[in-house]
Each structure stands twice: as structure tokens, then as C-alpha cells.
Amino acid sequence: MKKVIVTTTINPPTKAIEGFQAMRDWDLVVIGDKKTPKYHLDRGIYVSPEDQEKYDRALSDAIGWNCIQRRSFGLLWAKDLGADVVALVDDDNIPLPGWGDDLMVGKEVEVDYYETDLPAFDPLGATNHGQLWHRGYPLPLLSKRNYNQKSRRKVIVDVQADLWNGDPDIDAICRMEHAPECTFDPERLPMAANKMSPFNSQNTFLSGAYLKDYFLFPHVGRMDDIWASFYVQAKGCRVIYGKASVYQQRNEHDLLSDMRQEYLGYENNLKIVNDLARDPASILAHLPGRSAWAFQLYRRHFNHG
């Protein structure tokens, strides 16, 4: 099985990157940006801005610079390497001992299975930190969350979204209110649900079969990976949430800036999950033109014949 780790960075190699490049049964691909300093890996591939432009200048222009959505070039590198599984990680998420060992992608796994009548499921509300919610969960649904309908069920896994101890992936409003330091109870995981749910691109294992449909949409602020998660689930991708396998020592953020970057989601996420449940192609109606164009350019790399 070919396994590839993909990330972006504007920093020198971090403690997290050092940990990921030590994973002997994984290939590491690091995508650089205009702000990235001179970069060296002992193991792995560093893809410079010049390499990216040489690979696909039109896609590079459509995505733009100094943004995490450059990570989509890493997905294309993983495709060209023949990846069966791609791990998307952030450079401030330090792998815990055993990271990647409990890989469930492509396997049938027994999980805690939640059923909800709401349009979307929030995984964090089912953990021991139930006061929190996952970034991208539609805010109008928060007060209606209910976890009473739970059973044990076997599911075949396309995406394994592992959680993160330390500073978790919550939105700016939740972070300003709670400022959490989390240790997630592994006994409550893995879990899955009958409805669409948000997952991110910071500690997530994706089946290579879904690379064509998984794209980090540019020009939509901090909804890039969230809308990508909703879209692939609308296309049939099955996600489970796994135990925390990283410690997030979060890079410095301006929370008010984060909130402005998330506002598009606060306003549109509920409508998007409802629209996608009816028609996956409806995602295009919610994207700026340049973002939709970038998605088209990305997908042409998967056209055959």
C-alpha cells in the first residue's frame, strides 16, 4: 500500500514535520509558498513555488499565493506517486506515538453509529468535550444537537478523520468562548453518523479513490476543507472519526481575523449541506467563479483518454 503525507508550510521544518518525515512507511510531500524560507528535508519531497508553477501554471494562478489551499498541489503529487491513502496534516500538529498505525481507510470497522434527523452531525458534541463544536458545523443547529440515537454498526471507511489533543479544530467563536485544552477520551471513538459532518485537512486520512473529488476550495476563507468534506460526502464518501493521534500546538492566530474568514460558513453552511444532500453539483452555486475554475483545472488532472 502506497501511503503519502501531504502538508503546506510557511515555516522552517517544525517539530511536527520532523515527526512526519521520520515515518518510514510513509512518503512526505511538503508544499511551499512564497513566504516559505529555504527548505530542506532529510526524507521526503519539498515542492517549491517554481515547481508548482511548472506543474500547472493555470491552477497556480487560480488558487493564488500565501494560502493553505496550495495543499491541493500536494494532492496532485500524491496522485502521481500512486497513493492508496493520503494523510493531510498541518505543520503544527505533532504526531503522537502510534500515529498512522491504526489505519482504518479501506477496512470495515465497527463504530459508535449516531443517527440524527438534523441535516448535519457534529462529532465533537459526542465526545467528552461536548460543549465544543467542530469548525464548519452549521451554527443554527447547535442548540438542536442530540446524541441519544446511538448503536454499534460496521462501516467501510473512505475517510478517517482523527481528532487532536491540545487546541482542537473549532471555530473562532467557540475558541473565544472556551479557549480549550483538550484530551479526547479514546473510548468514545471511532464514531460515524448517518448525516453529513465536517472534517478538516489537518489530521485526516483519505482514500486515494476520492482524490478527484477532494479539493481545498480557494477564496472561501476558512471553509476550504469544510466545503471539501461536505462535497465528497455528498459524492458517497464515508467518514469515521478516530481517536486523537496528534497534539496541536497551534500556530499564532488572530481570532477576529479567523472569525471574518469563517463568516461565509456561518452564513451558508446549513444551506450548503441541504443543497448537497439533493445534488452534489450544487456546490458550484456557492463558489466564487475563480474557485470553481480552480476546481475544474484540478480535476482535469484526473481525466483519462
Tab-separated table of C-alpha atoms in Angstrom:
chain	number	residue	atom	x	y	z
A	1	MET	CA	0.000	0.000	0.000
A	2	LYS	CA	1.343	3.412	-1.014
A	3	LYS	CA	0.873	5.979	1.773
A	4	VAL	CA	1.630	9.672	1.324
A	5	ILE	CA	1.585	12.539	3.848
A	6	VAL	CA	0.728	15.971	2.405
A	7	THR	CA	1.112	19.365	4.050
A	8	THR	CA	1.864	23.016	3.379
A	9	THR	CA	4.148	25.320	5.302
A	10	ILE	CA	5.466	28.869	5.549
A	11	ASN	CA	7.856	27.877	8.348
A	12	PRO	CA	11.219	26.131	8.573
A	13	PRO	CA	10.777	22.411	9.344
A	14	THR	CA	8.739	22.234	12.564
A	15	LYS	CA	8.658	19.606	15.295
A	16	ALA	CA	5.593	18.149	13.563
A	17	ILE	CA	7.357	17.933	10.181
A	18	GLU	CA	10.342	16.290	11.830
A	19	GLY	CA	7.979	13.699	13.266
A	20	PHE	CA	6.195	13.055	9.977
A	21	GLN	CA	9.374	12.685	7.939
A	22	ALA	CA	10.511	10.014	10.418
A	23	MET	CA	7.555	7.804	9.398
A	24	ARG	CA	9.434	5.158	7.432
A	25	ASP	CA	6.403	3.584	5.747
A	26	TRP	CA	5.054	6.946	4.517
A	27	ASP	CA	6.234	9.362	1.835
A	28	LEU	CA	6.145	13.042	2.841
A	29	VAL	CA	5.242	15.850	0.415
A	30	VAL	CA	5.618	19.444	1.667
A	31	ILE	CA	4.168	22.208	-0.498
A	32	GLY	CA	5.944	25.531	-0.238
A	33	ASP	CA	4.590	29.047	-0.635
A	34	LYS	CA	6.029	32.468	-1.366
A	35	LYS	CA	6.638	33.001	2.375
A	36	THR	CA	8.376	29.647	2.933
A	37	PRO	CA	12.060	30.039	3.843
A	38	LYS	CA	14.802	27.928	2.287
A	39	TYR	CA	13.682	24.381	2.996
A	40	HIS	CA	15.437	21.062	3.498
A	41	LEU	CA	14.036	17.613	4.254
A	42	ASP	CA	16.122	14.593	5.205
A	43	ARG	CA	13.345	12.388	3.833
A	44	GLY	CA	10.554	13.477	1.574
A	45	ILE	CA	9.769	15.876	-1.242
A	46	TYR	CA	9.712	19.644	-0.957
A	47	VAL	CA	7.730	21.217	-3.800
A	48	SER	CA	8.831	24.815	-4.334
A	49	PRO	CA	6.644	27.584	-5.763
A	50	GLU	CA	8.617	27.280	-9.007
A	51	ASP	CA	7.930	23.525	-9.154
A	52	GLN	CA	4.213	24.173	-8.695
A	53	GLU	CA	4.066	26.752	-11.455
A	54	LYS	CA	5.955	24.440	-13.783
A	55	TYR	CA	3.477	21.649	-12.965
A	56	ASP	CA	0.330	23.716	-13.679
A	57	ARG	CA	0.642	27.481	-14.002
A	58	ALA	CA	-3.075	27.998	-14.663
A	59	LEU	CA	-4.075	26.140	-11.477
A	60	SER	CA	-1.422	28.004	-9.526
A	61	ASP	CA	-2.794	31.346	-10.724
A	62	ALA	CA	-6.371	30.312	-9.972
A	63	ILE	CA	-5.530	29.289	-6.384
A	64	GLY	CA	-3.266	32.241	-5.656
A	65	TRP	CA	-0.357	32.540	-3.237
A	66	ASN	CA	0.124	32.723	0.523
A	67	CYS	CA	-2.812	30.459	1.287
A	68	ILE	CA	-3.205	26.960	2.706
A	69	GLN	CA	-5.155	25.898	-0.385
A	70	ARG	CA	-1.801	25.387	-2.133
A	71	ARG	CA	-2.112	22.000	-0.399
A	72	SER	CA	-4.149	20.834	-3.393
A	73	PHE	CA	-0.857	20.633	-5.296
A	74	GLY	CA	0.211	18.086	-2.688
A	75	LEU	CA	-2.860	16.025	-3.522
A	76	LEU	CA	-1.779	16.010	-7.166
A	77	TRP	CA	1.746	14.951	-6.145
A	78	ALA	CA	0.198	12.141	-4.083
A	79	LYS	CA	-1.881	11.065	-7.089
A	80	ASP	CA	1.237	10.954	-9.276
A	81	LEU	CA	3.006	8.871	-6.616
A	82	GLY	CA	0.150	6.352	-6.826
A	83	ALA	CA	-1.133	6.954	-3.300
A	84	ASP	CA	-3.669	4.494	-1.950
A	85	VAL	CA	-4.052	6.608	1.202
A	86	VAL	CA	-3.240	10.292	1.686
A	87	ALA	CA	-2.754	11.798	5.130
A	88	LEU	CA	-3.419	15.540	5.187
A	89	VAL	CA	-1.644	17.184	8.131
A	90	ASP	CA	-0.768	20.629	9.476
A	91	ASP	CA	2.764	21.630	10.415
A	92	ASP	CA	1.666	22.485	13.974
A	93	ASN	CA	0.074	19.083	14.670
A	94	ILE	CA	2.747	16.967	16.359
A	95	PRO	CA	2.201	13.236	15.774
A	96	LEU	CA	1.644	11.220	18.934
A	97	PRO	CA	3.256	7.778	19.373
A	98	GLY	CA	1.461	5.324	17.104
A	99	TRP	CA	0.241	7.950	14.625
A	100	GLY	CA	-0.940	6.189	11.465
A	101	ASP	CA	-0.698	2.703	12.970
A	102	ASP	CA	-4.442	2.287	13.475
A	103	LEU	CA	-5.235	2.995	9.825
A	104	MET	CA	-8.872	2.190	9.061
A	105	VAL	CA	-9.222	3.527	5.497
A	106	GLY	CA	-10.448	0.779	3.183
A	107	LYS	CA	-11.420	-1.500	6.068
A	108	GLU	CA	-14.744	-2.493	7.594
A	109	VAL	CA	-14.744	-1.114	11.134
A	110	GLU	CA	-17.218	-1.344	13.999
A	111	VAL	CA	-18.058	2.118	15.328
A	112	ASP	CA	-20.423	4.014	17.570
A	113	TYR	CA	-23.028	4.998	15.000
A	114	TYR	CA	-25.187	8.067	15.600
A	115	GLU	CA	-28.443	8.802	13.839
A	116	THR	CA	-29.861	12.291	13.687
A	117	ASP	CA	-32.815	13.926	11.985
A	118	LEU	CA	-30.818	17.140	11.573
A	119	PRO	CA	-29.195	17.918	8.211
A	120	ALA	CA	-25.700	17.555	9.713
A	121	PHE	CA	-23.854	15.766	12.533
A	122	ASP	CA	-21.318	17.368	14.877
A	123	PRO	CA	-18.734	14.815	16.083
A	124	LEU	CA	-17.307	16.922	18.921
A	125	GLY	CA	-20.622	17.068	20.747
A	126	ALA	CA	-20.415	13.287	21.173
A	127	THR	CA	-17.005	13.417	22.867
A	128	ASN	CA	-16.066	14.183	26.468
A	129	HIS	CA	-15.771	17.821	25.349
A	130	GLY	CA	-19.412	18.142	24.352
A	131	GLN	CA	-19.507	21.896	24.959
A	132	LEU	CA	-17.398	22.332	21.802
A	133	TRP	CA	-18.351	22.009	18.139
A	134	HIS	CA	-16.313	21.253	15.044
A	135	ARG	CA	-15.327	24.141	12.790
A	136	GLY	CA	-17.846	24.297	9.974
A	137	TYR	CA	-20.777	22.756	11.796
A	138	PRO	CA	-23.867	24.843	10.902
A	139	LEU	CA	-24.386	27.191	13.841
A	140	PRO	CA	-28.222	27.264	13.610
A	141	LEU	CA	-28.185	23.552	14.539
A	142	LEU	CA	-26.081	23.859	17.702
A	143	SER	CA	-28.952	24.048	20.185
A	144	LYS	CA	-30.670	21.080	18.497
A	145	ARG	CA	-27.826	18.565	18.719
A	146	ASN	CA	-28.924	15.272	20.228
A	147	TYR	CA	-26.839	12.117	20.674
A	148	ASN	CA	-29.478	9.764	22.074
A	149	GLN	CA	-29.783	7.548	18.989
A	150	LYS	CA	-26.569	5.546	19.159
A	151	SER	CA	-25.881	1.938	18.145
A	152	ARG	CA	-22.948	-0.237	17.104
A	153	ARG	CA	-22.551	-0.682	13.382
A	154	LYS	CA	-19.915	-1.746	10.874
A	155	VAL	CA	-18.930	0.722	8.164
A	156	ILE	CA	-16.384	0.634	5.345
A	157	VAL	CA	-14.114	3.638	5.766
A	158	ASP	CA	-13.192	6.104	2.998
A	159	VAL	CA	-12.008	8.907	5.295
A	160	GLN	CA	-10.575	8.599	8.789
A	161	ALA	CA	-10.670	11.984	10.492
A	162	ASP	CA	-8.548	11.620	13.611
A	163	LEU	CA	-9.015	14.133	16.425
A	164	TRP	CA	-6.355	16.342	18.020
A	165	ASN	CA	-5.400	16.775	21.658
A	166	GLY	CA	-4.347	20.210	22.769
A	167	ASP	CA	-6.010	23.048	20.853
A	168	PRO	CA	-8.772	21.369	18.783
A	169	ASP	CA	-10.263	22.347	15.410
A	170	ILE	CA	-13.141	24.554	16.478
A	171	ASP	CA	-14.326	27.846	15.018
A	172	ALA	CA	-13.251	31.250	16.303
A	173	ILE	CA	-16.481	31.856	18.229
A	174	CYS	CA	-16.097	28.560	20.083
A	175	ARG	CA	-12.403	29.212	20.728
A	176	MET	CA	-13.017	32.706	22.098
A	177	GLU	CA	-15.702	31.348	24.413
A	178	HIS	CA	-13.920	28.226	25.695
A	179	ALA	CA	-10.155	28.527	24.945
A	180	PRO	CA	-9.950	24.748	25.395
A	181	GLU	CA	-7.031	22.451	26.117
A	182	CYS	CA	-8.384	19.024	25.224
A	183	THR	CA	-7.611	15.401	25.851
A	184	PHE	CA	-10.205	13.395	23.970
A	185	ASP	CA	-11.406	10.147	25.526
A	186	PRO	CA	-10.390	7.337	23.129
A	187	GLU	CA	-13.180	5.118	24.497
A	188	ARG	CA	-15.748	7.250	22.642
A	189	LEU	CA	-14.079	6.656	19.294
A	190	PRO	CA	-14.252	5.691	16.491
A	191	MET	CA	-17.662	7.109	15.588
A	192	ALA	CA	-19.717	7.753	12.466
A	193	ALA	CA	-23.164	9.098	11.649
A	194	ASN	CA	-25.993	8.904	9.152
A	195	LYS	CA	-25.658	12.533	8.052
A	196	MET	CA	-23.012	14.785	6.578
A	197	SER	CA	-20.438	16.081	9.060
A	198	PRO	CA	-17.463	18.448	8.855
A	199	PHE	CA	-13.903	17.158	8.777
A	200	ASN	CA	-10.703	19.073	8.181
A	201	SER	CA	-7.379	18.719	6.385
A	202	GLN	CA	-5.113	18.788	9.431
A	203	ASN	CA	-5.067	15.154	10.633
A	204	THR	CA	-7.163	13.267	8.125
A	205	PHE	CA	-6.584	10.059	6.166
A	206	LEU	CA	-8.237	9.967	2.729
A	207	SER	CA	-8.698	7.082	0.314
A	208	GLY	CA	-6.862	7.715	-2.946
A	209	ALA	CA	-10.090	6.818	-4.736
A	210	TYR	CA	-11.528	10.189	-3.652
A	211	LEU	CA	-8.621	12.405	-4.696
A	212	LYS	CA	-10.501	13.527	-7.816
A	213	ASP	CA	-13.375	14.879	-5.733
A	214	TYR	CA	-11.421	16.214	-2.746
A	215	PHE	CA	-10.234	19.756	-3.432
A	216	LEU	CA	-9.431	22.558	-0.999
A	217	PHE	CA	-11.568	25.321	-2.466
A	218	PRO	CA	-9.695	28.659	-2.589
A	219	HIS	CA	-11.231	32.090	-1.997
A	220	VAL	CA	-13.781	30.893	0.584
A	221	GLY	CA	-11.795	31.731	3.711
A	222	ARG	CA	-11.572	29.044	6.387
A	223	MET	CA	-14.251	26.941	4.708
A	224	ASP	CA	-11.851	25.434	2.141
A	225	ASP	CA	-11.539	21.993	3.717
A	226	ILE	CA	-15.002	22.082	5.296
A	227	TRP	CA	-16.789	22.500	1.973
A	228	ALA	CA	-14.443	19.883	0.512
A	229	SER	CA	-15.590	17.484	3.248
A	230	PHE	CA	-19.262	18.175	2.578
A	231	TYR	CA	-18.768	17.704	-1.167
A	232	VAL	CA	-17.009	14.326	-1.004
A	233	GLN	CA	-19.621	13.018	1.426
A	234	ALA	CA	-22.341	14.113	-0.997
A	235	LYS	CA	-20.453	12.043	-3.604
A	236	GLY	CA	-20.733	8.963	-1.381
A	237	CYS	CA	-17.584	9.152	0.745
A	238	ARG	CA	-17.980	7.550	4.200
A	239	VAL	CA	-16.196	9.229	7.109
A	240	ILE	CA	-15.379	7.961	10.580
A	241	TYR	CA	-13.792	9.964	13.398
A	242	GLY	CA	-10.837	8.328	15.130
A	243	LYS	CA	-9.059	8.875	18.424
A	244	ALA	CA	-6.669	11.811	18.798
A	245	SER	CA	-3.351	10.984	17.150
A	246	VAL	CA	-1.689	14.413	17.200
A	247	TYR	CA	-1.119	17.207	19.687
A	248	GLN	CA	-1.956	20.558	18.155
A	249	GLN	CA	0.455	23.236	19.318
A	250	ARG	CA	-1.457	25.815	17.321
A	251	ASN	CA	0.430	28.433	15.350
A	252	GLU	CA	-0.382	32.006	16.379
A	253	HIS	CA	-3.769	33.161	15.081
A	254	ASP	CA	-5.752	36.400	15.215
A	255	LEU	CA	-9.155	35.087	16.307
A	256	LEU	CA	-11.049	38.093	14.968
A	257	SER	CA	-9.398	37.541	11.594
A	258	ASP	CA	-10.298	33.844	11.804
A	259	MET	CA	-13.901	34.784	12.548
A	260	ARG	CA	-14.060	37.038	9.489
A	261	GLN	CA	-12.609	34.179	7.404
A	262	GLU	CA	-15.295	31.844	8.771
A	263	TYR	CA	-18.258	34.156	8.272
A	264	LEU	CA	-19.047	32.725	4.833
A	265	GLY	CA	-19.586	29.402	6.577
A	266	TYR	CA	-21.656	30.836	9.420
A	267	GLU	CA	-23.959	32.270	6.775
A	268	ASN	CA	-24.048	29.411	4.248
A	269	ASN	CA	-23.136	26.026	5.772
A	270	LEU	CA	-26.684	24.962	6.606
A	271	LYS	CA	-27.898	25.784	3.107
A	272	ILE	CA	-24.902	24.005	1.579
A	273	VAL	CA	-25.461	20.719	3.434
A	274	ASN	CA	-29.142	20.823	2.498
A	275	ASP	CA	-28.349	21.558	-1.155
A	276	LEU	CA	-25.613	18.921	-1.401
A	277	ALA	CA	-27.875	16.249	0.070
A	278	ARG	CA	-30.064	16.761	-3.003
A	279	ASP	CA	-27.365	17.344	-5.642
A	280	PRO	CA	-23.571	17.280	-5.195
A	281	ALA	CA	-23.127	19.586	-8.212
A	282	SER	CA	-24.887	22.348	-6.274
A	283	ILE	CA	-21.545	23.145	-4.623
A	284	LEU	CA	-20.708	25.179	-7.733
A	285	ALA	CA	-23.516	27.613	-6.993
A	286	HIS	CA	-21.842	28.501	-3.684
A	287	LEU	CA	-18.326	29.030	-5.050
A	288	PRO	CA	-16.804	32.259	-6.363
A	289	GLY	CA	-16.036	31.949	-10.068
A	290	ARG	CA	-12.272	31.766	-9.541
A	291	SER	CA	-12.733	28.931	-7.038
A	292	ALA	CA	-14.963	26.944	-9.397
A	293	TRP	CA	-12.406	27.495	-12.169
A	294	ALA	CA	-9.603	26.226	-9.932
A	295	PHE	CA	-11.653	23.099	-9.162
A	296	GLN	CA	-12.122	22.461	-12.879
A	297	LEU	CA	-8.396	22.874	-13.513
A	298	TYR	CA	-7.594	20.493	-10.638
A	299	ARG	CA	-9.990	17.820	-11.893
A	300	ARG	CA	-8.587	17.790	-15.403
A	301	HIS	CA	-5.516	16.028	-13.942
A	302	PHE	CA	-7.773	13.012	-13.348
A	303	ASN	CA	-9.268	12.867	-16.844
A	304	HIS	CA	-8.152	9.843	-18.825
A	305	GLY	CA	-8.346	9.174	-22.534
